[in-house]
Amino acid sequence: MTSQELQKLLSKKRTELGYTHQEVADLLGSGITRQYYGMIEKGERRPSVNVAKKLGELLKVNWTIFFE
């Protein structure tokens, strides 16, 4: 999956679930900030495995997409 495809998927899933960047960061409970989540969604940063698993569960995507 390309960075652009990942960006579209994450944005789409987040929007479908009605979450803002801040809400995703808060719901993860991993101490990440809104800004950091925004960088993950834009493909500027890769999450740790722990954060990727939590994001996958929250956004209903396979967490391994962050490492493909």
PDB file of C-alpha atoms in Angstrom, residues 1-63:
ATOM      1  CA  MET A   1       0.000   0.000   0.000  1.00  0.00           C
ATOM      2  CA  THR A   2       1.419   3.355  -0.991  1.00  0.00           C
ATOM      3  CA  SER A   3       1.623   6.274   1.394  1.00  0.00           C
ATOM      4  CA  GLN A   4      -1.117   8.048  -0.556  1.00  0.00           C
ATOM      5  CA  GLU A   5      -3.418   5.003  -0.400  1.00  0.00           C
ATOM      6  CA  LEU A   6      -2.809   4.689   3.336  1.00  0.00           C
ATOM      7  CA  GLN A   7      -3.549   8.383   3.812  1.00  0.00           C
ATOM      8  CA  LYS A   8      -6.877   8.073   1.957  1.00  0.00           C
ATOM      9  CA  LEU A   9      -7.851   4.908   3.826  1.00  0.00           C
ATOM     10  CA  LEU A  10      -7.117   6.329   7.280  1.00  0.00           C
ATOM     11  CA  SER A  11      -8.879   9.590   6.517  1.00  0.00           C
ATOM     12  CA  LYS A  12     -11.906   7.746   5.118  1.00  0.00           C
ATOM     13  CA  LYS A  13     -12.167   5.362   8.076  1.00  0.00           C
ATOM     14  CA  ARG A  14     -11.755   8.163  10.616  1.00  0.00           C
ATOM     15  CA  THR A  15     -14.405  10.265   8.873  1.00  0.00           C
ATOM     16  CA  GLU A  16     -16.824   7.320   8.554  1.00  0.00           C
ATOM     17  CA  LEU A  17     -16.541   6.740  12.291  1.00  0.00           C
ATOM     18  CA  GLY A  18     -17.084  10.444  12.957  1.00  0.00           C
ATOM     19  CA  TYR A  19     -13.751  11.046  14.686  1.00  0.00           C
ATOM     20  CA  THR A  20     -11.539  14.119  14.600  1.00  0.00           C
ATOM     21  CA  HIS A  21      -7.756  13.836  14.818  1.00  0.00           C
ATOM     22  CA  GLN A  22      -8.041  14.856  18.480  1.00  0.00           C
ATOM     23  CA  GLU A  23     -10.619  12.175  19.228  1.00  0.00           C
ATOM     24  CA  VAL A  24      -8.472   9.471  17.625  1.00  0.00           C
ATOM     25  CA  ALA A  25      -5.477  10.575  19.694  1.00  0.00           C
ATOM     26  CA  ASP A  26      -7.570  10.653  22.879  1.00  0.00           C
ATOM     27  CA  LEU A  27      -9.226   7.283  22.242  1.00  0.00           C
ATOM     28  CA  LEU A  28      -5.920   5.514  21.602  1.00  0.00           C
ATOM     29  CA  GLY A  29      -4.853   6.072  25.182  1.00  0.00           C
ATOM     30  CA  SER A  30      -1.208   5.727  24.129  1.00  0.00           C
ATOM     31  CA  GLY A  31      -0.209   9.270  24.971  1.00  0.00           C
ATOM     32  CA  ILE A  32       0.013  10.372  21.337  1.00  0.00           C
ATOM     33  CA  THR A  33      -0.950  13.890  20.381  1.00  0.00           C
ATOM     34  CA  ARG A  34      -3.349  15.131  17.753  1.00  0.00           C
ATOM     35  CA  GLN A  35      -0.367  16.401  15.801  1.00  0.00           C
ATOM     36  CA  TYR A  36       1.367  13.028  15.894  1.00  0.00           C
ATOM     37  CA  TYR A  37      -1.760  11.236  14.708  1.00  0.00           C
ATOM     38  CA  GLY A  38      -2.033  13.793  11.897  1.00  0.00           C
ATOM     39  CA  MET A  39       1.529  12.951  10.846  1.00  0.00           C
ATOM     40  CA  ILE A  40       0.674   9.228  10.848  1.00  0.00           C
ATOM     41  CA  GLU A  41      -2.402   9.872   8.707  1.00  0.00           C
ATOM     42  CA  LYS A  42      -0.382  11.993   6.271  1.00  0.00           C
ATOM     43  CA  GLY A  43       2.289   9.299   5.998  1.00  0.00           C
ATOM     44  CA  GLU A  44       4.962  11.479   7.587  1.00  0.00           C
ATOM     45  CA  ARG A  45       5.461   9.120  10.546  1.00  0.00           C
ATOM     46  CA  ARG A  46       5.050   5.415  11.158  1.00  0.00           C
ATOM     47  CA  PRO A  47       3.437   4.353  14.424  1.00  0.00           C
ATOM     48  CA  SER A  48       5.028   1.899  16.815  1.00  0.00           C
ATOM     49  CA  VAL A  49       3.646  -1.627  16.694  1.00  0.00           C
ATOM     50  CA  ASN A  50       1.646  -0.942  19.865  1.00  0.00           C
ATOM     51  CA  VAL A  51       0.089   2.231  18.440  1.00  0.00           C
ATOM     52  CA  ALA A  52      -0.503   0.552  15.064  1.00  0.00           C
ATOM     53  CA  LYS A  53      -2.443  -2.260  16.753  1.00  0.00           C
ATOM     54  CA  LYS A  54      -4.584   0.221  18.677  1.00  0.00           C
ATOM     55  CA  LEU A  55      -5.187   2.299  15.547  1.00  0.00           C
ATOM     56  CA  GLY A  56      -6.147  -0.817  13.626  1.00  0.00           C
ATOM     57  CA  GLU A  57      -8.677  -1.770  16.277  1.00  0.00           C
ATOM     58  CA  LEU A  58     -10.079   1.757  16.577  1.00  0.00           C
ATOM     59  CA  LEU A  59     -10.338   2.443  12.838  1.00  0.00           C
ATOM     60  CA  LYS A  60     -11.240  -1.156  11.929  1.00  0.00           C
ATOM     61  CA  VAL A  61      -8.256  -1.763   9.654  1.00  0.00           C
ATOM     62  CA  ASN A  62      -5.529  -4.399   9.711  1.00  0.00           C
ATOM     63  CA  TRP A  63      -2.711  -2.906  11.785  1.00  0.00           C
TER      64      TRP A  63
END
